[in-house]
Tab-separated table of C-alpha atoms in Angstrom:
chain	number	residue	atom	x	y	z
A	11	GLY	CA	21.454	63.795	44.165
A	12	PHE	CA	20.274	60.672	42.354
A	13	PHE	CA	18.192	58.195	44.355
A	14	ILE	CA	17.007	54.653	43.734
A	15	THR	CA	13.693	53.633	45.263
A	16	ASN	CA	13.737	50.723	47.665
A	17	ASP	CA	11.324	48.779	45.469
A	18	SER	CA	13.773	49.519	42.610
A	19	THR	CA	11.078	50.799	40.270
A	20	HIS	CA	13.179	53.738	39.190
A	21	ILE	CA	16.097	56.085	39.726
A	22	TYR	CA	15.131	59.724	40.111
A	23	PRO	CA	17.007	63.040	40.431
A	24	ALA	CA	16.634	65.369	43.412
A	25	PHE	CA	18.479	68.682	43.237
A	26	LEU	CA	18.087	70.682	46.469
A	27	THR	CA	15.028	68.582	47.320
A	28	LYS	CA	14.518	65.682	49.725
A	29	HIS	CA	14.299	62.096	48.545
A	30	LYS	CA	10.743	60.824	48.131
A	31	ASN	CA	10.896	58.033	50.709
A	32	TYR	CA	13.048	57.585	53.789
A	33	SER	CA	14.265	54.199	52.542
A	34	ASP	CA	15.409	55.474	49.127
A	35	LEU	CA	19.153	55.089	48.601
A	36	ALA	CA	21.447	57.801	47.251
A	37	VAL	CA	23.208	56.600	44.096
A	38	SER	CA	25.097	59.895	43.876
A	39	ASN	CA	25.074	62.948	46.111
A	40	ALA	CA	27.231	65.927	46.993
A	41	ASN	CA	27.652	68.266	49.941
A	42	GLY	CA	29.356	71.597	50.360
A	43	PHE	CA	28.612	74.763	48.449
A	44	LEU	CA	26.031	75.708	45.834
A	45	THR	CA	26.993	78.028	43.007
A	46	PHE	CA	25.528	79.110	39.678
A	47	ASP	CA	27.971	79.297	36.779
A	48	LYS	CA	26.683	81.814	34.229
A	49	THR	CA	29.188	80.730	31.569
A	50	ASP	CA	27.708	77.246	31.189
A	51	SER	CA	24.289	77.891	32.778
A	52	LYS	CA	24.758	75.273	35.512
A	53	TYR	CA	23.958	75.047	39.195
A	54	LYS	CA	26.828	73.204	40.886
A	55	ILE	CA	27.294	71.574	44.297
A	56	SER	CA	30.623	70.340	45.674
A	57	ASN	CA	33.401	71.306	48.052
A	58	LYS	CA	35.177	74.636	47.506
A	59	GLU	CA	38.286	73.097	45.978
A	60	LYS	CA	36.439	71.038	43.364
A	61	LEU	CA	34.224	73.968	42.383
A	62	VAL	CA	37.437	75.831	41.544
A	63	GLU	CA	39.265	72.881	39.942
A	64	PHE	CA	36.812	70.394	38.455
A	65	ASN	CA	39.442	67.686	37.847
A	66	LEU	CA	39.980	67.136	41.569
A	67	PRO	CA	38.454	63.996	43.118
A	68	GLY	CA	35.311	64.385	45.197
A	69	ASN	CA	31.554	64.182	44.852
A	70	TYR	CA	29.917	66.746	42.587
A	71	LEU	CA	26.432	67.500	41.254
A	72	SER	CA	25.308	69.860	38.518
A	73	LEU	CA	21.989	70.855	36.983
A	74	HIS	CA	22.057	72.384	33.513
A	75	ARG	CA	19.214	74.869	33.467
A	76	SER	CA	18.658	75.126	29.720
A	77	ALA	CA	19.717	71.632	28.605
A	78	CYS	CA	17.554	69.945	31.285
A	79	ASN	CA	20.398	67.681	32.261
A	80	MET	CA	21.574	66.532	35.696
A	81	TYR	CA	25.035	65.116	36.311
A	82	GLY	CA	26.800	63.595	39.302
A	83	GLU	CA	30.283	62.194	39.826
A	84	GLY	CA	32.521	60.742	42.515
A	85	LYS	CA	31.790	57.741	44.699
A	86	LEU	CA	28.576	56.014	43.604
A	87	ASN	CA	26.266	53.526	45.304
A	88	LEU	CA	24.293	51.341	42.896
A	89	GLY	CA	21.897	50.438	45.699
A	90	VAL	CA	22.511	46.688	45.533
A	91	ASP	CA	23.544	44.191	48.209
A	92	PHE	CA	25.467	41.105	47.107
A	93	GLY	CA	26.284	39.830	50.577
A	94	GLN	CA	29.792	38.351	50.559
A	95	VAL	CA	30.403	39.665	47.028
A	96	LYS	CA	31.723	43.165	47.671
A	97	ILE	CA	31.120	45.881	45.088
A	98	ASN	CA	32.479	49.426	44.901
A	99	THR	CA	31.835	51.991	42.190
A	100	VAL	CA	33.277	55.374	41.226
A	101	GLY	CA	32.511	57.415	38.139
A	102	ASN	CA	29.603	59.487	36.886
A	103	ILE	CA	25.856	59.352	36.361
A	104	ASN	CA	23.992	61.480	33.865
A	105	GLU	CA	20.269	62.002	33.251
A	106	ASP	CA	18.549	63.637	30.320
A	107	LEU	CA	15.545	65.030	32.190
A	108	ILE	CA	13.464	65.374	29.021
A	109	LYS	CA	14.086	61.873	27.672
A	110	GLN	CA	14.269	60.504	31.254
A	111	SER	CA	17.263	58.396	30.252
A	112	ILE	CA	20.009	57.612	32.768
A	113	SER	CA	23.532	56.493	31.888
A	114	LEU	CA	26.618	55.766	33.980
A	115	ASP	CA	30.323	55.627	33.129
A	116	VAL	CA	32.185	53.907	35.953
A	117	LEU	CA	35.105	52.020	37.406
A	118	LEU	CA	33.728	49.041	39.324
A	119	THR	CA	35.467	46.561	41.617
A	120	LEU	CA	34.231	43.130	42.683
A	121	ASP	CA	35.672	40.924	45.414
A	122	PHE	CA	34.456	37.371	45.859
A	123	PHE	CA	35.704	33.964	46.935
A	124	ILE	CA	36.789	31.684	44.082
A	125	GLU	CA	39.650	29.284	43.371
A	126	ASN	CA	42.739	31.330	42.436
A	127	LYS	CA	43.595	28.955	39.582
A	128	CYS	CA	40.359	29.901	37.835
A	129	MET	CA	41.070	33.621	37.846
A	130	ASP	CA	44.651	32.855	36.750
A	131	MET	CA	43.201	31.085	33.700
A	132	LEU	CA	41.045	34.094	32.867
A	133	THR	CA	44.100	36.337	33.252
A	134	LYS	CA	46.183	34.094	30.995
A	135	ASP	CA	43.486	34.023	28.320
A	136	LEU	CA	42.999	37.796	28.436
A	137	ASN	CA	46.728	38.329	27.984
A	138	SER	CA	47.098	35.748	25.214
A	139	TYR	CA	44.560	37.108	22.715
A	140	SER	CA	46.246	39.821	20.666
A	141	GLY	CA	42.967	40.967	19.115
A	142	LEU	CA	41.872	42.699	22.324
A	143	GLU	CA	42.434	46.459	22.262
A	144	PRO	CA	44.148	48.218	25.194
A	145	ILE	CA	42.180	50.454	27.545
A	146	ASP	CA	42.349	54.175	26.810
A	147	LEU	CA	44.389	55.313	29.807
A	148	SER	CA	43.869	58.978	28.885
A	149	ARG	CA	40.102	58.833	29.500
A	150	LYS	CA	39.067	61.501	32.003
A	151	ILE	CA	36.756	59.035	33.742
A	152	PHE	CA	39.676	56.631	34.197
A	153	GLU	CA	41.950	59.351	35.578
A	154	LYS	CA	39.282	60.723	37.919
A	155	GLY	CA	38.265	57.234	39.017
A	156	LEU	CA	41.828	56.348	39.967
A	157	ALA	CA	42.091	59.641	41.867
A	158	GLU	CA	38.927	58.747	43.820
A	159	ILE	CA	40.419	55.366	44.732
A	160	LEU	CA	44.098	56.219	45.237
A	161	GLY	CA	44.183	59.961	45.838
A	162	ARG	CA	45.309	62.402	43.172
A	163	ASP	CA	49.099	62.205	43.626
A	164	LYS	CA	49.225	58.410	43.727
A	165	ALA	CA	46.897	58.208	40.713
A	166	ASN	CA	49.051	60.618	38.696
A	167	ASP	CA	52.162	58.576	39.502
A	168	LEU	CA	50.438	55.388	38.356
A	169	ILE	CA	49.193	56.953	35.114
A	170	SER	CA	52.768	58.119	34.424
A	171	GLU	CA	53.960	54.543	34.950
A	172	PHE	CA	51.340	53.297	32.494
A	173	SER	CA	52.349	55.849	29.859
A	174	LEU	CA	56.008	54.809	30.169
A	175	GLY	CA	55.133	51.119	30.097
A	176	LYS	CA	56.740	50.608	33.498
A	177	PHE	CA	54.620	48.644	35.923
A	178	LYS	CA	55.780	48.710	39.515
A	179	LYS	CA	54.044	46.883	42.335
A	180	MET	CA	50.286	47.295	42.097
A	181	PRO	CA	48.776	49.564	44.781
A	182	LYS	CA	46.831	47.558	47.347
A	183	GLU	CA	43.707	49.592	46.540
A	184	LEU	CA	43.604	48.100	43.023
A	185	GLU	CA	43.901	44.462	44.125
A	186	HIS	CA	40.474	42.942	43.568
A	187	THR	CA	39.079	39.682	42.255
A	188	ILE	CA	38.265	41.743	39.173
A	189	MET	CA	38.244	45.462	38.462
A	190	PHE	CA	36.454	46.995	35.493
A	191	THR	CA	37.962	50.332	34.511
A	192	ASP	CA	35.771	51.166	31.513
A	193	LEU	CA	32.164	50.223	32.123
A	194	LYS	CA	29.155	52.024	30.668
A	195	PHE	CA	25.678	51.284	32.015
A	196	ASP	CA	22.199	52.363	31.001
A	197	TRP	CA	19.427	52.133	33.595
A	198	ASN	CA	16.442	50.134	32.330
A	199	THR	CA	13.309	50.957	34.328
A	200	ASN	CA	11.345	48.022	32.888
A	201	THR	CA	13.859	45.422	34.052
A	202	LYS	CA	14.975	47.437	37.109
A	203	SER	CA	18.560	46.891	36.102
A	204	TYR	CA	21.816	48.510	35.046
A	205	ILE	CA	22.801	47.127	31.639
A	206	SER	CA	26.157	47.231	29.875
A	207	ASP	CA	25.980	45.670	26.426
A	208	THR	CA	29.014	47.199	24.794
A	209	LEU	CA	32.787	46.915	25.144
A	210	ILE	CA	34.032	46.405	28.710
A	211	GLY	CA	37.407	47.481	30.088
A	212	VAL	CA	39.035	44.905	32.370
A	213	GLY	CA	41.652	46.741	34.426
A	214	THR	CA	42.972	44.244	36.957
A	215	ILE	CA	42.474	40.678	38.126
A	216	SER	CA	43.865	39.953	41.575
A	217	LYS	CA	47.422	41.374	41.536
A	218	GLU	CA	47.772	41.458	37.737
A	219	TYR	CA	47.239	44.401	35.402
A	220	ILE	CA	45.098	43.504	32.380
A	221	ASN	CA	44.058	46.847	30.823
A	222	LYS	CA	42.201	45.253	27.903
A	223	ILE	CA	38.886	46.044	26.210
A	224	VAL	CA	36.658	42.965	25.989
A	225	PRO	CA	33.302	42.494	24.247
A	226	GLY	CA	30.658	41.395	26.706
A	227	ASN	CA	27.558	42.057	28.755
A	228	ILE	CA	27.031	42.925	32.398
A	229	GLU	CA	23.650	43.299	34.053
A	230	ILE	CA	23.054	44.312	37.665
A	231	ILE	CA	19.456	43.704	38.702
A	232	LYS	CA	17.861	45.078	41.848
A	233	LYS	CA	15.200	42.689	43.184
A	234	ARG	CA	13.406	42.335	46.485
A	235	SER	CA	14.080	38.601	46.473
A	236	GLY	CA	17.820	39.167	46.038
A	237	ASP	CA	19.988	41.367	43.844
A	238	ILE	CA	21.632	39.737	40.815
A	239	ILE	CA	24.790	40.328	38.802
A	240	ASN	CA	25.529	38.596	35.496
A	241	ILE	CA	28.903	38.986	33.778
A	242	TYR	CA	29.728	37.653	30.310
A	243	LEU	CA	33.152	38.256	28.753
A	244	GLU	CA	33.874	37.134	25.183
A	245	LEU	CA	37.618	37.179	24.571
A	246	ALA	CA	37.417	35.759	21.039
A	247	ASP	CA	35.113	33.603	18.938
A	248	ASN	CA	34.079	30.678	21.139
A	249	VAL	CA	36.289	31.884	24.011
A	250	TRP	CA	34.208	33.188	26.901
A	251	TYR	CA	33.709	33.326	30.672
A	252	TYR	CA	30.437	33.723	32.550
A	253	PHE	CA	29.733	34.583	36.208
A	254	SER	CA	26.277	34.871	37.766
A	255	TYR	CA	25.539	35.694	41.402
A	256	THR	CA	22.401	35.963	43.495
A	257	ARG	CA	21.288	35.002	47.014
A	258	GLY	CA	24.584	33.596	48.240
A	259	VAL	CA	25.379	31.515	45.154
A	260	MET	CA	27.944	32.324	42.462
A	261	GLN	CA	27.686	30.229	39.295
A	262	VAL	CA	30.576	30.084	36.847
A	263	VAL	CA	31.156	28.463	33.467
A	264	SER	CA	33.561	28.961	30.590
A	265	SER	CA	34.438	27.706	27.132
A	266	ASN	CA	37.751	26.798	28.795
A	267	GLU	CA	37.180	23.207	29.906
A	268	GLU	CA	40.201	23.309	32.188
A	269	PHE	CA	38.467	26.133	34.092
A	270	ASN	CA	35.263	24.086	34.373
A	271	THR	CA	37.152	20.977	35.473
A	272	VAL	CA	38.856	22.823	38.325
A	273	ILE	CA	35.470	23.990	39.632
A	274	LYS	CA	33.822	20.583	39.235
A	275	THR	CA	36.600	18.654	40.981
A	276	LEU	CA	36.552	20.839	44.088
A	277	LYS	CA	34.641	19.399	47.022
A	278	PRO	CA	31.545	21.341	48.140
A	279	ASP	CA	33.298	22.512	51.312
A	280	GLN	CA	36.151	23.907	49.208
A	281	ARG	CA	33.657	26.023	47.262
A	282	LYS	CA	32.018	27.415	50.382
A	283	LEU	CA	33.214	30.540	52.158
A	284	ASP	CA	33.700	30.221	55.903
A	285	THR	CA	31.539	32.913	57.452
A	286	ASP	CA	30.870	33.925	61.029
A	287	LYS	CA	27.545	33.176	62.651
A	288	GLY	CA	24.894	35.614	61.458
A	289	GLN	CA	26.747	36.500	58.257
A	290	LYS	CA	25.298	35.805	54.833
A	291	PRO	CA	26.429	32.496	53.294
A	292	TYR	CA	28.376	32.227	50.041
A	293	SER	CA	29.421	29.364	47.799
A	294	TYR	CA	30.213	28.914	44.127
A	295	TYR	CA	29.166	26.174	41.725
A	296	PRO	CA	29.777	25.015	38.162
A	297	ALA	CA	27.027	26.293	35.884
A	298	ALA	CA	25.549	24.745	32.767
A	299	PRO	CA	26.316	26.558	29.479
A	300	SER	CA	22.553	26.879	28.998
A	301	VAL	CA	22.481	29.451	31.819
A	302	LYS	CA	24.932	31.634	29.895
A	303	ASN	CA	22.902	31.140	26.721
A	304	LYS	CA	19.733	32.184	28.513
A	305	PHE	CA	21.394	35.379	29.727
A	306	LEU	CA	22.627	36.257	26.226
A	307	LYS	CA	19.156	35.565	24.848
A	308	ARG	CA	17.785	37.986	27.434
A	309	MET	CA	20.315	40.646	26.402
A	310	ARG	CA	19.404	40.249	22.725
A	311	ALA	CA	15.702	40.486	23.551
A	312	LEU	CA	16.213	43.671	25.566
A	313	LYS	CA	18.045	45.241	22.639
A	314	GLU	CA	14.937	44.540	20.586
A	315	ASN	CA	12.758	46.031	23.354
A	316	GLU	CA	11.394	42.684	24.456
A	317	VAL	CA	11.388	41.747	28.141
A	318	ILE	CA	12.158	38.249	29.358
A	319	ASN	CA	11.360	37.760	33.032
A	320	ASP	CA	13.591	34.773	33.604
A	321	THR	CA	16.086	36.147	36.106
A	322	GLU	CA	14.406	34.448	39.063
A	323	GLU	CA	14.428	31.005	37.482
A	324	THR	CA	17.994	30.999	36.145
A	325	ASN	CA	19.699	30.268	39.449
A	326	ASP	CA	17.261	27.611	40.611
A	327	GLU	CA	17.175	25.951	37.195
A	328	ASN	CA	20.922	25.554	37.152
A	329	LYS	CA	20.945	24.064	40.643
A	330	LYS	CA	18.593	21.350	39.380
A	331	GLU	CA	20.830	20.671	36.378
A	332	GLU	CA	23.881	20.347	38.619
A	333	GLY	CA	22.029	18.313	41.229
A	334	GLN	CA	22.670	20.869	43.962
């Protein structure tokens, strides 16, 4: 499969070989049967049913002998731990073994504690801007991802509902704080992070269907001191939302001042998740716009092949600004 080293220096492929270190985590793997398909020159591993019908859900690995390409799909594990922020990922991972470039195309769900009014505001804004394009519901990755989450029959029924424009009650499995249904990452070895700097598909927020494509950036960073996720969504010119989480603290800020006011007027105890003894703590805070600006500056620098090592300071800096 594909493995990520515990020190997060790199992701590496392992086809019919053991992972390098015991602590390395499998990003994608498959069990079952090995076959060689002469028609497309690929070694394939999966269960019997999926080897016969590729569109079925289930984990799958292939190695293209002549193209030097390795591919995996199904349930993925990005190898990060966000404590009380729960993350689940399905989709595919692909590596060009010559260029040593790794890309992912996924559906990703996040669940975290935040005031419902705030997510309602994001939902309202997403639905009110007509310039946002709809998600391509015919994408194979979308169809397969839903099948992984819901099962094939339930997924097919839902896709039929979408195509007819009839939205019945949302399946419980799709109810998340936010669900991204069109998310493309590239793995950056230098920054030890998954980076999405293109259009992002927002599928659901809580119990509401969104199904809109939004410009934005998402970075998931694996660090020994604490994994980080940064999310920036730009709905229109000067209309944006930003979420940043690491080490038990979620920071949020938006161009929507009503959103910011709701966060700021909550008492500290209202922004803290009640957790059992021994569990990781979690709370959320209002962030300064400068934190969002710093993240976008980092994204621009990475596009120009510059590296800004400011991810450690961002969280602490904002705490000082907010007097936390």
